[in-house]
Every structure is written in structure tokens, then in C-alpha cells.
Amino acid sequence: HEDAIPGVFNAVSSISWGGVSNVKLSSFEVDFGSQVVERQNAASQGGIEHFCVTDRDVTITIDPEVPLTSSINYHAQLCAGTEVALLLTHNQPLTASPSHGAATFAFNFPKCQIEALTTGDRNGIATFGITAKPNLSSAPGDDEMTLTITKAS
């Protein structure tokens, strides 16, 4: 017997796009696009001192149902280059096997900009395929993303 709700998403407690919280999606993917290079050094054993991240190109992919344009107009946001906040909170329940404690993972992308928008279908319901880029935030740290993990006591 298969679960009706994918395992990861049955614990998502909230999703918000630009302050609108009734976003319905079946997938949420973050590709950090990290470029990792080796730091060569003839004085190091094996000729490699260590590895480091020299660049990254973060991309977010989601597939929301097509909403009424009065709530979210993804086409207008794409055309205008509008930056909106994307927030997703995932609650990891306590489990015995494998054993791990309960925790909350809060993903916050304060300035997402739609880069590509396609149409799709999920079980007869119209959807969008959205590829978005998180831009740097003006908040201290200049981060395009924050991940806050809160472990239950």
C-alpha cells in the first residue's frame, strides 16, 4: 500500500510565495550549483592542499497549481522581474527507525525572481513549472537563503 502523500511533503507545515500562503505544490527543489575546485600545492601530500567552493549558482524549482491571477500572477512577476520571498517550513517528526529526533527546517529565500515559467498538468489540474533564482538579500549577511534548524527538546 502506497501512501497518498509523499513522505517528505506530509510534514511540510507552511509554504509562502510573496506573502501568499495557499500555494499548492508537489515538489520543491534547491540546486546549489556549487563549483568545487581543488587547491593544488606541490608541498602537500598528493599535490592537493584542499578543496574549496569558488562559485555557486543557486536555482529553485517548484510546481505550484495555477492560481487565480488575483492571488498570484506568476506571468506578471516573470515579465516585471519582481522579487518575492519564498518560505517553506518542514517538520521532521520523531522516528524510532531510523532513530532521530523531531526538528523543524525553515527555508527562507527573501528575494526570489522567476527565471522561467512553463505550464503543466498534475492529475488534471493545471500547474506551472517555475525556475527561480534567489537574489542576494539586503539584510546583514547579504545571503540569498537562510536555513534555520530547530531541534525539538
CSV table of C-alpha atoms in Angstrom, one decimal:
chain,number,residue,atom,x,y,z
A,1,HIS,CA,0.0,0.0,0.0
A,2,GLU,CA,1.4,3.3,-1.0
A,3,ASP,CA,0.9,6.5,1.0
A,4,ALA,CA,-1.3,9.1,-0.7
A,5,ILE,CA,1.1,11.9,0.4
A,6,PRO,CA,4.8,11.8,-0.5
A,7,GLY,CA,6.8,11.2,2.7
A,8,VAL,CA,8.7,14.5,2.6
A,9,PHE,CA,5.6,16.7,1.9
A,10,ASN,CA,3.3,15.2,4.5
A,11,ALA,CA,5.4,17.1,7.1
A,12,VAL,CA,5.5,20.5,5.3
A,13,SER,CA,3.6,22.8,7.6
A,14,SER,CA,3.8,26.0,5.5
A,15,ILE,CA,4.7,27.4,2.1
A,16,SER,CA,4.5,31.0,1.2
A,17,TRP,CA,5.3,32.8,-2.1
A,18,GLY,CA,5.3,36.6,-1.9
A,19,GLY,CA,3.3,36.5,1.3
A,20,VAL,CA,0.5,34.3,-0.3
A,21,SER,CA,0.3,31.1,1.8
A,22,ASN,CA,-2.2,29.0,-0.1
A,23,VAL,CA,0.4,27.8,-2.6
A,24,LYS,CA,-0.2,24.1,-3.5
A,25,LEU,CA,2.8,22.3,-4.9
A,26,SER,CA,4.1,18.7,-5.1
A,27,SER,CA,7.8,19.4,-5.5
A,28,PHE,CA,10.4,21.8,-4.1
A,29,GLU,CA,14.0,21.5,-5.2
A,30,VAL,CA,17.1,23.6,-4.5
A,31,ASP,CA,20.2,23.2,-6.6
A,32,PHE,CA,23.1,25.0,-5.0
A,33,GLY,CA,25.1,24.8,-8.3
A,34,SER,CA,28.4,24.8,-6.3
A,35,GLN,CA,31.6,24.8,-8.2
A,36,VAL,CA,34.2,22.9,-6.1
A,37,VAL,CA,37.8,23.0,-7.2
A,38,GLU,CA,41.0,21.5,-5.8
A,39,ARG,CA,43.7,23.8,-4.5
A,40,GLN,CA,46.9,22.3,-5.9
A,41,ASN,CA,50.0,22.6,-3.9
A,42,ALA,CA,53.2,20.7,-4.6
A,43,ALA,CA,54.2,20.9,-1.0
A,44,SER,CA,51.1,19.0,0.1
A,45,GLN,CA,50.9,15.2,0.2
A,46,GLY,CA,49.4,14.0,-3.1
A,47,GLY,CA,49.8,17.5,-4.5
A,48,ILE,CA,46.4,18.8,-3.3
A,49,GLU,CA,46.1,21.1,-0.3
A,50,HIS,CA,42.3,21.0,0.0
A,51,PHE,CA,39.1,21.7,-1.9
A,52,CYS,CA,37.1,24.9,-1.9
A,53,VAL,CA,33.9,26.3,-3.3
A,54,THR,CA,34.8,29.1,-5.8
A,55,ASP,CA,31.3,29.8,-7.2
A,56,ARG,CA,27.7,28.9,-6.9
A,57,ASP,CA,24.6,29.5,-8.9
A,58,VAL,CA,21.5,28.6,-6.7
A,59,THR,CA,18.3,27.6,-8.6
A,60,ILE,CA,14.9,26.8,-7.1
A,61,THR,CA,12.4,24.7,-8.9
A,62,ILE,CA,8.7,24.4,-7.8
A,63,ASP,CA,5.5,23.2,-9.5
A,64,PRO,CA,2.5,25.2,-8.0
A,65,GLU,CA,-1.0,24.8,-9.1
A,66,VAL,CA,-2.2,27.6,-11.4
A,67,PRO,CA,-3.8,30.1,-9.0
A,68,LEU,CA,-6.4,32.8,-9.7
A,69,THR,CA,-4.4,35.8,-11.0
A,70,SER,CA,-6.0,37.9,-8.3
A,71,SER,CA,-3.9,35.9,-5.7
A,72,ILE,CA,-0.6,35.4,-7.6
A,73,ASN,CA,0.2,36.4,-11.1
A,74,TYR,CA,3.3,34.5,-11.9
A,75,HIS,CA,3.4,35.7,-15.5
A,76,ALA,CA,3.4,39.4,-14.4
A,77,GLN,CA,6.1,38.6,-11.8
A,78,LEU,CA,8.2,37.0,-14.6
A,79,CYS,CA,7.7,39.9,-17.0
A,80,ALA,CA,8.4,42.6,-14.4
A,81,GLY,CA,11.3,40.8,-12.8
A,82,THR,CA,9.6,41.0,-9.4
A,83,GLU,CA,11.5,39.8,-6.4
A,84,VAL,CA,9.3,37.9,-3.8
A,85,ALA,CA,10.0,36.0,-0.6
A,86,LEU,CA,9.7,32.2,-0.7
A,87,LEU,CA,9.4,30.4,2.6
A,88,LEU,CA,9.0,26.7,3.3
A,89,THR,CA,8.8,25.0,6.7
A,90,HIS,CA,9.3,21.3,7.0
A,91,ASN,CA,8.6,19.5,10.3
A,92,GLN,CA,10.6,16.3,10.7
A,93,PRO,CA,8.7,14.0,13.1
A,94,LEU,CA,10.4,11.9,15.8
A,95,THR,CA,11.0,8.4,14.5
A,96,ALA,CA,12.3,5.2,16.1
A,97,SER,CA,13.7,3.5,12.9
A,98,PRO,CA,15.9,5.1,11.9
A,99,SER,CA,16.2,6.8,15.2
A,100,HIS,CA,16.2,10.6,15.0
A,101,GLY,CA,14.7,13.4,17.0
A,102,ALA,CA,12.0,15.8,15.9
A,103,ALA,CA,13.1,19.0,14.2
A,104,THR,CA,11.9,21.9,12.1
A,105,PHE,CA,13.6,23.1,9.0
A,106,ALA,CA,12.7,26.6,7.9
A,107,PHE,CA,13.9,27.6,4.4
A,108,ASN,CA,13.8,31.4,3.7
A,109,PHE,CA,14.6,32.9,0.3
A,110,PRO,CA,13.9,36.6,0.8
A,111,LYS,CA,14.3,37.7,-2.8
A,112,CYS,CA,13.3,35.1,-5.4
A,113,GLN,CA,12.9,36.1,-9.0
A,114,ILE,CA,11.2,33.9,-11.6
A,115,GLU,CA,13.6,33.0,-14.4
A,116,ALA,CA,11.5,30.5,-16.4
A,117,LEU,CA,7.8,29.6,-16.4
A,118,THR,CA,6.2,26.6,-18.1
A,119,THR,CA,2.8,25.1,-18.0
A,120,GLY,CA,2.0,21.6,-16.9
A,121,ASP,CA,-0.6,19.2,-15.5
A,122,ARG,CA,-0.8,17.2,-12.3
A,123,ASN,CA,-3.7,14.8,-12.3
A,124,GLY,CA,-5.9,17.0,-14.5
A,125,ILE,CA,-5.1,20.2,-12.5
A,126,ALA,CA,-3.2,22.9,-14.3
A,127,THR,CA,0.3,23.7,-12.9
A,128,PHE,CA,3.3,25.9,-13.5
A,129,GLY,CA,6.9,24.7,-13.7
A,130,ILE,CA,8.8,27.6,-12.1
A,131,THR,CA,12.5,28.0,-12.1
A,132,ALA,CA,13.6,30.9,-9.8
A,133,LYS,CA,16.8,32.5,-8.7
A,134,PRO,CA,17.3,33.7,-5.2
A,135,ASN,CA,18.9,37.1,-5.2
A,136,LEU,CA,21.1,38.5,-2.5
A,137,SER,CA,19.3,40.0,0.4
A,138,SER,CA,19.8,43.5,1.7
A,139,ALA,CA,19.7,42.1,5.3
A,140,PRO,CA,23.0,41.7,7.2
A,141,GLY,CA,25.0,38.8,5.8
A,142,ASP,CA,23.8,39.5,2.2
A,143,ASP,CA,22.6,35.9,1.9
A,144,GLU,CA,20.2,34.6,-0.8
A,145,MET,CA,19.0,31.9,1.6
A,146,THR,CA,18.8,31.1,5.3
A,147,LEU,CA,18.1,27.7,6.7
A,148,THR,CA,17.1,27.6,10.4
A,149,ILE,CA,17.0,24.2,12.1
A,150,THR,CA,15.2,24.0,15.4
A,151,LYS,CA,15.6,20.7,17.2
A,152,ALA,CA,12.7,19.7,19.5
A,153,SER,CA,13.7,19.2,23.1
